CSV table of C-alpha atoms and ligand atoms in Angstrom, one decimal:
chain,number,residue,atom,x,y,z
S,6,UNK,CA,0.0,0.0,0.0
S,7,UNK,CA,1.4,3.4,-0.9
S,8,UNK,CA,0.5,6.9,-1.8
S,9,UNK,CA,0.0,7.8,-5.5
S,10,UNK,CA,3.3,8.4,-7.2
S,11,UNK,CA,1.8,11.5,-8.9
S,12,UNK,CA,0.4,13.0,-5.7
S,13,UNK,CA,3.6,12.4,-3.8
S,14,UNK,CA,5.7,14.0,-6.6
S,15,UNK,CA,3.7,17.3,-6.3
S,16,UNK,CA,5.9,19.9,-4.6
S,17,UNK,CA,4.8,21.8,-1.6
S,18,UNK,CA,3.7,25.4,-2.4
S,19,UNK,CA,6.9,27.4,-1.6
S,20,UNK,CA,5.0,30.6,-0.9
S,21,UNK,CA,2.5,29.0,1.4
S,22,UNK,CA,5.3,27.2,3.2
S,23,UNK,CA,7.2,30.4,3.7
S,24,UNK,CA,4.1,32.1,5.1
S,25,UNK,CA,3.8,29.3,7.6
S,26,UNK,CA,7.5,29.5,8.5
S,27,UNK,CA,7.2,33.2,9.0
S,28,UNK,CA,4.0,32.8,11.1
S,29,UNK,CA,5.7,30.2,13.4
S,30,UNK,CA,8.8,32.5,13.8
S,31,UNK,CA,6.5,35.4,14.7
S,32,UNK,CA,4.6,33.3,17.2
S,33,UNK,CA,7.9,32.6,18.8
S,34,UNK,CA,8.4,36.4,19.2
S,35,UNK,CA,11.0,36.7,16.3
S,36,UNK,CA,11.0,40.1,14.5
S,37,UNK,CA,10.4,38.7,11.1
S,38,UNK,CA,10.0,41.0,8.1
S,39,UNK,CA,7.8,39.4,5.4
S,40,UNK,CA,8.8,40.3,1.9
S,41,UNK,CA,7.4,37.1,0.6
S,42,UNK,CA,3.7,37.8,1.1
S,43,UNK,CA,1.3,38.1,-1.8
S,44,UNK,CA,-1.6,39.8,-0.1
S,45,UNK,CA,-2.2,43.5,0.7
S,46,UNK,CA,-2.9,44.7,4.2
S,47,UNK,CA,-6.1,46.6,3.6
S,48,UNK,CA,-9.3,45.8,5.5
S,49,UNK,CA,-12.0,43.9,3.6
S,50,UNK,CA,-14.2,46.5,1.7
S,51,UNK,CA,-17.3,47.4,3.7
S,52,UNK,CA,-19.6,46.3,0.8
S,53,UNK,CA,-18.2,42.8,1.1
S,54,UNK,CA,-18.5,42.7,4.9
S,55,UNK,CA,-22.1,43.9,4.8
S,56,UNK,CA,-23.3,41.5,2.2
S,57,UNK,CA,-21.7,38.5,3.8
S,58,UNK,CA,-23.2,39.6,7.1
S,59,UNK,CA,-26.6,39.8,5.6
S,60,UNK,CA,-26.4,36.2,4.4
S,61,UNK,CA,-25.3,35.1,7.9
S,62,UNK,CA,-27.9,37.0,9.8
S,63,UNK,CA,-30.6,35.7,7.5
S,64,UNK,CA,-29.4,32.2,8.7
S,65,UNK,CA,-30.1,30.8,5.3
S,66,UNK,CA,-26.8,29.5,4.1
S,67,UNK,CA,-27.3,26.5,1.8
S,68,UNK,CA,-25.7,25.2,-1.4
S,69,UNK,CA,-25.6,27.7,-4.3
S,70,UNK,CA,-25.8,26.6,-7.9
S,71,UNK,CA,-22.6,24.8,-8.8
S,72,UNK,CA,-21.4,27.5,-11.2
S,73,UNK,CA,-22.1,30.3,-8.8
S,74,UNK,CA,-25.0,32.3,-7.3
S,75,UNK,CA,-26.9,34.1,-10.2
S,76,UNK,CA,-26.5,37.5,-8.5
S,77,UNK,CA,-22.7,37.1,-8.2
S,78,UNK,CA,-22.5,36.0,-11.8
S,79,UNK,CA,-24.5,39.1,-12.8
S,80,UNK,CA,-21.9,41.2,-11.0
S,81,UNK,CA,-19.1,39.3,-12.8
S,82,UNK,CA,-20.8,39.8,-16.2
S,83,UNK,CA,-21.0,43.6,-15.5
S,84,UNK,CA,-17.3,43.6,-14.4
S,85,UNK,CA,-16.3,41.8,-17.6
S,86,UNK,CA,-18.3,44.3,-19.7
S,87,UNK,CA,-16.7,47.3,-17.9
S,88,UNK,CA,-13.2,46.0,-17.8
S,89,UNK,CA,-13.0,43.8,-21.0
S,90,UNK,CA,-15.6,45.4,-23.1
S,91,UNK,CA,-17.1,42.0,-23.6
S,92,UNK,CA,-20.6,40.9,-23.0
S,93,UNK,CA,-20.7,37.4,-21.5
S,94,UNK,CA,-23.8,35.3,-20.9
S,95,UNK,CA,-24.4,33.6,-17.5
S,96,UNK,CA,-23.4,30.3,-19.3
S,97,UNK,CA,-20.0,31.8,-20.0
S,98,UNK,CA,-19.1,32.3,-16.3
S,99,UNK,CA,-18.2,29.8,-13.5
S,100,UNK,CA,-17.4,30.8,-10.0
S,101,UNK,CA,-14.9,28.7,-8.0
S,102,UNK,CA,-13.2,28.8,-4.6
S,103,UNK,CA,-10.4,31.2,-5.6
S,104,UNK,CA,-8.7,31.8,-9.0
S,105,UNK,CA,-6.4,28.9,-8.1
S,106,UNK,CA,-9.3,26.4,-8.2
S,107,UNK,CA,-10.6,28.1,-11.4
S,108,UNK,CA,-7.2,27.5,-13.0
S,109,UNK,CA,-7.0,23.9,-11.8
S,110,UNK,CA,-10.6,23.2,-13.1
S,111,UNK,CA,-9.7,24.8,-16.5
S,112,UNK,CA,-6.6,22.6,-16.8
S,113,UNK,CA,-8.5,19.5,-15.6
S,114,UNK,CA,-11.2,20.1,-18.1
S,115,UNK,CA,-9.0,20.8,-21.1
S,116,UNK,CA,-6.1,18.4,-20.9
S,117,UNK,CA,-5.8,14.8,-21.9
S,118,UNK,CA,-2.8,12.9,-20.4
S,119,UNK,CA,0.5,14.0,-22.0
S,120,UNK,CA,-1.0,17.2,-23.5
S,121,UNK,CA,1.4,20.0,-23.2
S,122,UNK,CA,0.8,23.5,-21.8
S,123,UNK,CA,3.2,26.3,-22.6
S,124,UNK,CA,4.3,28.4,-19.6
S,125,UNK,CA,6.2,31.7,-19.9
S,126,UNK,CA,9.0,32.1,-17.5
S,127,UNK,CA,9.0,33.7,-15.0
S,128,UNK,CA,5.7,31.9,-14.3
S,129,UNK,CA,3.6,31.6,-11.2
S,130,UNK,CA,4.8,28.8,-8.9
S,131,UNK,CA,1.6,26.7,-9.1
S,132,UNK,CA,1.3,26.4,-12.9
S,133,UNK,CA,3.8,23.5,-13.5
S,134,UNK,CA,2.4,21.5,-10.6
S,135,UNK,CA,-1.2,22.1,-11.6
S,136,UNK,CA,-0.4,20.9,-15.2
S,137,UNK,CA,1.3,17.8,-13.8
S,138,UNK,CA,-1.6,17.1,-11.4
S,139,UNK,CA,-3.9,16.6,-14.4
S,140,UNK,CA,-1.3,14.3,-16.2
S,141,UNK,CA,-0.2,17.1,-18.5
S,142,UNK,CA,3.3,18.2,-19.4
S,143,UNK,CA,4.4,21.8,-18.6
S,144,UNK,CA,6.7,23.2,-21.3
S,145,UNK,CA,8.5,26.3,-20.1
S,146,UNK,CA,9.6,29.1,-22.5
S,147,UNK,CA,12.3,31.3,-21.0
S,148,UNK,CA,13.2,34.6,-22.8
S,149,UNK,CA,16.6,34.1,-24.3
S,150,UNK,CA,17.6,37.8,-23.9
S,151,UNK,CA,17.4,37.7,-20.1
S,152,UNK,CA,14.3,39.9,-19.9
S,153,UNK,CA,11.0,38.9,-18.5
S,154,UNK,CA,9.3,39.4,-21.8
S,155,UNK,CA,9.0,36.3,-23.9
S,156,UNK,CA,9.1,36.7,-27.7
S,157,UNK,CA,6.6,35.1,-30.1
S,158,UNK,CA,9.3,33.3,-32.0
S,159,UNK,CA,10.4,31.6,-28.8
S,160,UNK,CA,6.8,30.6,-28.1
S,161,UNK,CA,6.2,29.4,-31.6
S,162,UNK,CA,9.3,27.2,-31.5
S,163,UNK,CA,8.0,25.5,-28.3
S,164,UNK,CA,4.6,24.6,-29.8
S,165,UNK,CA,4.2,21.1,-31.2
S,166,UNK,CA,1.6,18.6,-32.0
S,167,UNK,CA,0.9,17.9,-28.3
S,168,UNK,CA,0.4,21.5,-27.3
S,169,UNK,CA,-3.1,22.2,-26.0
S,170,UNK,CA,-2.8,25.6,-24.4
S,171,UNK,CA,-0.7,28.6,-23.5
S,172,UNK,CA,-1.1,29.8,-19.9
S,173,UNK,CA,0.1,33.2,-19.0
S,174,UNK,CA,-0.2,35.9,-16.4
S,175,UNK,CA,0.1,39.6,-17.0
S,176,UNK,CA,0.8,41.8,-15.1
S,177,UNK,CA,3.1,39.0,-14.0
S,178,UNK,CA,3.7,37.4,-10.7
S,179,UNK,CA,6.7,37.3,-9.9
S,180,UNK,CA,8.2,40.0,-12.2
S,181,UNK,CA,5.6,42.7,-12.2
S,182,UNK,CA,5.9,43.0,-16.0
S,183,UNK,CA,2.8,43.9,-18.0
S,184,UNK,CA,3.0,42.3,-21.4
S,185,UNK,CA,2.6,44.9,-24.1
S,186,UNK,CA,-0.7,45.1,-26.1
S,187,UNK,CA,1.2,44.0,-29.3
S,188,UNK,CA,2.3,40.8,-27.5
S,189,UNK,CA,-1.2,40.0,-26.3
S,190,UNK,CA,-2.5,40.6,-29.8
S,191,UNK,CA,0.1,38.3,-31.3
S,192,UNK,CA,-0.7,35.6,-28.7
S,193,UNK,CA,-4.4,35.8,-29.3
S,194,UNK,CA,-4.0,35.6,-33.1
S,195,UNK,CA,-1.5,32.8,-32.9
S,196,UNK,CA,-3.7,30.7,-30.6
S,197,UNK,CA,-6.7,31.2,-32.9
S,198,UNK,CA,-4.6,30.3,-36.0
S,199,UNK,CA,-3.3,27.2,-34.3
S,200,UNK,CA,-6.4,26.2,-32.4
S,201,UNK,CA,-4.8,26.4,-29.0
S,202,UNK,CA,-6.5,27.5,-25.8
S,203,UNK,CA,-5.1,30.7,-24.4
S,204,UNK,CA,-5.6,30.8,-20.6
S,205,UNK,CA,-5.1,34.3,-19.3
S,206,UNK,CA,-4.6,34.5,-15.5
S,207,UNK,CA,-5.7,38.2,-15.1
S,208,UNK,CA,-5.8,38.2,-11.3
S,209,UNK,CA,-3.7,41.4,-11.2
S,210,UNK,CA,-5.1,43.1,-14.3
S,211,UNK,CA,-6.3,46.2,-12.4
S,212,UNK,CA,-3.2,46.5,-10.3
S,213,UNK,CA,-1.3,48.4,-12.9
S,214,UNK,CA,0.8,51.5,-12.4
S,215,UNK,CA,1.9,54.8,-14.0
S,216,UNK,CA,-1.4,55.3,-15.9
S,217,UNK,CA,-1.0,52.2,-17.9
S,218,UNK,CA,-3.8,49.6,-18.4
S,219,UNK,CA,-3.9,45.9,-19.1
S,220,UNK,CA,-5.5,45.3,-22.5
S,221,UNK,CA,-8.6,43.2,-23.2
S,222,UNK,CA,-7.6,40.1,-25.2
S,223,UNK,CA,-11.1,40.0,-26.7
S,224,UNK,CA,-10.2,43.1,-28.8
S,225,UNK,CA,-8.0,40.9,-30.9
S,226,UNK,CA,-10.3,37.8,-31.2
S,227,UNK,CA,-12.2,37.1,-34.3
S,228,UNK,CA,-14.4,34.5,-32.7
S,229,UNK,CA,-17.5,35.0,-30.6
S,230,UNK,CA,-17.2,34.0,-27.0
S,231,UNK,CA,-18.8,30.6,-27.4
S,232,UNK,CA,-16.5,29.6,-30.2
S,233,UNK,CA,-13.6,31.3,-28.4
S,234,UNK,CA,-10.4,29.6,-27.3
S,235,UNK,CA,-9.9,32.3,-24.7
S,236,UNK,CA,-10.2,31.6,-21.0
S,237,UNK,CA,-9.9,34.6,-18.7
S,238,UNK,CA,-9.5,33.9,-15.0
S,239,UNK,CA,-10.0,36.6,-12.3
S,240,UNK,CA,-10.9,36.9,-8.6
S,241,UNK,CA,-11.3,39.1,-5.6
S,242,UNK,CA,-8.2,38.1,-3.8
S,243,UNK,CA,-5.8,40.7,-5.2
S,244,UNK,CA,-8.1,43.4,-6.5
S,245,UNK,CA,-9.9,43.9,-3.2
S,246,UNK,CA,-7.3,42.3,-0.9
S,247,UNK,CA,-9.9,39.6,-0.1
S,248,UNK,CA,-7.6,36.6,-0.2
S,249,UNK,CA,-9.4,34.8,2.6
S,250,UNK,CA,-12.8,34.9,0.8
S,251,UNK,CA,-11.5,32.4,-1.8
S,252,UNK,CA,-13.6,33.5,-4.7
S,253,UNK,CA,-12.4,33.4,-8.3
S,254,UNK,CA,-14.0,32.8,-11.6
S,255,UNK,CA,-13.4,31.9,-15.2
S,256,UNK,CA,-15.0,33.4,-18.3
S,257,UNK,CA,-15.0,31.1,-21.3
S,258,UNK,CA,-17.1,29.4,-24.1
S,259,UNK,CA,-20.2,27.7,-22.8
S,260,UNK,CA,-19.2,24.2,-23.6
S,261,UNK,CA,-16.0,24.5,-21.5
S,262,UNK,CA,-18.0,26.1,-18.7
S,263,UNK,CA,-20.6,23.4,-18.9
S,264,UNK,CA,-17.9,20.6,-18.5
S,265,UNK,CA,-16.1,22.6,-15.8
S,266,UNK,CA,-19.4,22.8,-13.9
S,267,UNK,CA,-19.7,19.0,-14.0
S,268,UNK,CA,-16.1,18.7,-12.7
S,269,UNK,CA,-16.9,21.2,-9.9
S,270,UNK,CA,-20.2,19.5,-9.1
S,271,UNK,CA,-18.4,16.2,-8.4
S,272,UNK,CA,-15.6,17.8,-6.3
S,273,UNK,CA,-16.6,20.9,-4.3
S,274,UNK,CA,-20.3,21.3,-5.3
S,275,UNK,CA,-20.0,25.1,-5.1
S,276,UNK,CA,-18.2,27.9,-3.4
S,277,UNK,CA,-19.5,29.1,0.0
S,278,UNK,CA,-22.6,31.2,-0.4
S,279,UNK,CA,-21.5,33.6,2.4
S,280,UNK,CA,-18.2,34.2,0.6
S,281,UNK,CA,-19.9,34.6,-2.8
S,282,UNK,CA,-22.1,37.2,-1.2
S,283,UNK,CA,-18.9,39.0,0.0
S,284,UNK,CA,-17.4,38.9,-3.5
S,285,UNK,CA,-20.7,40.3,-4.9
S,286,UNK,CA,-20.6,43.1,-2.3
S,287,UNK,CA,-17.1,44.0,-3.3
S,288,UNK,CA,-17.9,44.0,-7.0
S,289,UNK,CA,-21.1,46.0,-6.6
S,290,UNK,CA,-19.7,48.3,-3.9
S,291,UNK,CA,-17.6,51.5,-3.9
S,292,UNK,CA,-14.7,50.9,-6.4
S,293,UNK,CA,-12.6,53.7,-4.8
S,294,UNK,CA,-11.1,50.9,-2.6
S,295,UNK,CA,-9.5,49.4,-5.6
S,296,UNK,CA,-8.0,52.7,-6.7
S,297,UNK,CA,-6.7,53.5,-3.2
S,298,UNK,CA,-5.2,50.1,-2.9
S,299,UNK,CA,-3.6,50.5,-6.4
S,300,UNK,CA,-2.1,53.9,-5.4
S,301,UNK,CA,-0.8,52.6,-2.1
S,302,UNK,CA,0.9,49.7,-3.9
S,303,UNK,CA,2.3,51.9,-6.6
S,304,UNK,CA,3.9,54.1,-3.9
S,305,UNK,CA,5.3,51.0,-2.2
S,306,UNK,CA,6.7,49.9,-5.5
S,307,UNK,CA,8.5,53.3,-5.8
S,308,UNK,CA,10.0,52.9,-2.3
S,309,UNK,CA,11.1,49.3,-3.1
S,310,UNK,CA,12.9,50.5,-6.3
S,311,UNK,CA,14.6,53.3,-4.4
S,312,UNK,CA,15.8,51.0,-1.7
S,313,UNK,CA,17.1,48.4,-4.1
S,314,UNK,CA,19.3,51.0,-5.7
S,315,UNK,CA,21.6,50.7,-2.7
S,316,UNK,CA,22.7,47.3,-4.0
S,317,UNK,CA,25.3,48.2,-6.6
S,318,UNK,CA,25.3,44.7,-8.1
S,319,UNK,CA,21.6,44.0,-8.2
S,320,UNK,CA,19.6,44.6,-11.4
S,321,UNK,CA,15.8,44.9,-11.2
S,322,UNK,CA,13.1,45.6,-13.8
S,323,UNK,CA,10.7,48.2,-12.6
S,324,UNK,CA,7.3,46.5,-12.2
S,325,UNK,CA,4.4,47.8,-14.2
S,326,UNK,CA,1.9,46.2,-11.8
S,327,UNK,CA,1.2,43.5,-9.1
S,328,UNK,CA,2.9,43.5,-5.6
S,329,UNK,CA,6.1,42.0,-6.7
S,330,UNK,CA,9.5,42.6,-8.2
S,331,UNK,CA,12.1,40.0,-9.2
S,332,UNK,CA,15.6,41.5,-8.7
S,333,UNK,CA,18.7,39.6,-9.9
S,334,UNK,CA,20.8,38.7,-6.9
S,335,UNK,CA,23.1,36.3,-8.7
S,336,UNK,CA,26.1,38.6,-7.9
S,337,UNK,CA,25.7,37.4,-4.3
S,338,UNK,CA,24.7,33.9,-4.8
S,339,UNK,CA,23.5,32.0,-7.9
S,340,UNK,CA,21.5,29.6,-5.8
S,341,UNK,CA,18.4,31.5,-4.9
S,342,UNK,CA,17.1,28.8,-2.5
S,343,UNK,CA,20.3,29.0,-0.5
S,344,UNK,CA,20.3,32.8,-0.6
S,345,UNK,CA,16.6,33.0,0.5
S,346,UNK,CA,17.3,30.6,3.4
S,347,UNK,CA,20.4,32.6,4.4
S,348,UNK,CA,18.4,35.8,4.5
S,349,UNK,CA,15.7,34.2,6.6
S,350,UNK,CA,18.1,32.6,9.0
S,351,UNK,CA,20.5,35.5,9.4
S,352,UNK,CA,18.3,38.6,8.9
S,353,UNK,CA,14.8,37.3,9.5
S,354,UNK,CA,13.6,38.5,6.1
S,355,UNK,CA,11.3,36.3,4.1
S,356,UNK,CA,12.0,36.3,0.3
S,357,UNK,CA,10.9,33.8,-2.3
S,358,UNK,CA,13.6,32.1,-4.4
S,359,UNK,CA,13.4,32.9,-8.1
S,360,UNK,CA,14.0,29.2,-8.9
S,361,UNK,CA,10.4,28.5,-7.9
S,362,UNK,CA,9.3,30.8,-10.8
S,363,UNK,CA,11.8,29.4,-13.3
S,364,UNK,CA,14.3,32.3,-12.7
S,365,UNK,CA,17.3,31.0,-10.8
S,366,UNK,CA,19.6,33.7,-9.3
S,367,UNK,CA,16.6,36.0,-8.6
S,368,UNK,CA,14.6,36.7,-5.5
S,369,UNK,CA,10.9,37.6,-5.5
S,370,UNK,CA,10.3,40.5,-3.2
S,371,UNK,CA,6.8,41.7,-2.3
S,372,UNK,CA,5.9,45.3,-1.6
S,373,UNK,CA,2.4,44.5,-0.5
S,374,UNK,CA,3.3,45.2,3.2
S,375,UNK,CA,4.0,48.5,4.8
S,376,UNK,CA,6.7,51.0,3.9
S,377,UNK,CA,8.4,50.0,7.1
S,378,UNK,CA,8.5,46.4,6.0
S,379,UNK,CA,10.1,47.4,2.8
S,380,UNK,CA,12.7,49.8,4.2
S,381,UNK,CA,13.5,47.5,7.2
S,382,UNK,CA,13.5,44.3,5.1
S,383,UNK,CA,15.9,45.7,2.4
S,384,UNK,CA,18.1,47.3,5.1
S,385,UNK,CA,18.5,43.9,6.8
S,386,UNK,CA,19.3,42.3,3.4
S,387,UNK,CA,21.9,44.9,2.8
S,388,UNK,CA,23.4,44.2,6.2
S,389,UNK,CA,23.4,40.5,5.7
S,390,UNK,CA,25.0,40.7,2.3
S,391,UNK,CA,27.6,43.4,3.0
S,392,UNK,CA,30.9,41.8,4.2
S,393,UNK,CA,32.1,45.2,5.4
S,394,UNK,CA,29.0,45.8,7.7
S,395,UNK,CA,29.2,45.3,11.4
S,396,UNK,CA,29.0,41.5,12.0
S,397,UNK,CA,26.4,41.7,14.7
S,398,UNK,CA,23.0,43.5,14.9
S,399,UNK,CA,19.9,43.2,17.1
S,400,UNK,CA,16.6,42.3,15.4
S,401,UNK,CA,14.1,42.8,18.1
S,402,UNK,CA,15.6,41.1,21.1
S,403,UNK,CA,17.6,38.7,19.0
S,404,UNK,CA,21.2,39.2,18.4
S,405,UNK,CA,22.0,38.3,14.7
S,406,UNK,CA,25.5,37.3,13.8
S,407,UNK,CA,26.4,37.3,10.1
S,408,UNK,CA,28.4,34.4,8.6
S,409,UNK,CA,29.4,34.9,5.1
S,410,UNK,CA,28.0,32.4,2.6
O,510,LIG,N1,-2.7,33.5,-10.1
O,510,LIG,C1,-1.7,34.2,-9.6
O,510,LIG,C2,-0.7,34.7,-10.6
O,510,LIG,C3,-1.5,34.5,-8.3
O,510,LIG,O1,-0.5,35.2,-7.8
O,510,LIG,C4,-2.5,34.0,-7.3
O,510,LIG,C5,-2.4,34.2,-5.9
O,510,LIG,N2,-1.1,34.3,-5.3
O,510,LIG,C6,-3.5,33.3,-7.8
O,510,LIG,C7,-3.6,33.0,-9.2
O,510,LIG,C8,-4.6,32.6,-6.9
O,510,LIG,O2,-5.5,33.5,-6.5
O,510,LIG,P1,-6.7,33.1,-5.5
O,510,LIG,O3,-6.4,33.6,-4.2
O,510,LIG,O4,-7.9,33.8,-6.1
O,510,LIG,O5,-6.8,31.6,-5.5
């Protein structure tokens, strides 16, 4: 008797593991600075709190339809029209327990064993594991010029007879890069020509800075939504800082949504009605919360960029969106896992190794926390990595002694 080979080969989520390690250290009273975290610190928007509370006080919390409560789907349809200039029907929308589950269900629904999915490095940590979990094969395309912007020729070269889909995320976790409109257009047109699914993980699409905007892929599609090979995934986690509500959704052709609904019916039945009500409250509520979150994060990004300038050997692409940047720390250590461990152990700073995103030598740093987290975190990293700095400092009550790696 043993555990499935496939299941036991699936890697632990490095980001969730780091969150847990940081939580345990904090509980022990350690002064940890968390630059690994992927959630903003804002309070839940009041509209979300009130509509969840109404559901609870009515005391009528039952199953919802598998594909989502009709009133939430209505709010999602309006959101899609406003932000993508695309009119979807209720049959084009399915609500799941977080964008993560939406993505998993899309992959489960699309792939036959050994089908390939093209991922663009740097990619979000969960993509390769999700593809493997449904017996698919992840094929990673890494930009040859060292940027975070893959080229169409590189993607086209990786596509073969087994390719089923291209999965990408812009603005991108972990690099913060927003793919240009011309690239999205080329991707949409290429996928339509080659009959490939294009799965766009748009979870950060409104968290874009400097007056720029993420483009709507539907602008470049010649097919109507039901014949479309486009799948757009979104959710409330990042946009409204509602990570704990676990509500995401996918917009796609109705046949795909229909099969995804059957898959979800046999697994989770539906997302929690209370939390769906919360998502509906956020989508229908005051949208100034999104703008104020975006401005706060943009300011944090600027502070992070300023702080990172003090490392003479670190190169970083200025993020166009998201909460993350992906500086190149290979001048200090080419092994990002080792470097990240060193920083946690010696300076109590949580970072995520670039290796997990297909970019060895880099570290993913989050600026979703406070300005103090950013300045203090980077100052500690500077201390830990500077052989000429004093060998001992106090972090909280703890004396830290640097050993060079
Ligand atoms: N996609 C990307 C790129 C993400 O960064 C995340 C969250 N870290 C998700 C999907 C999952 O979002 P959710 O909380 O809605 O499951």
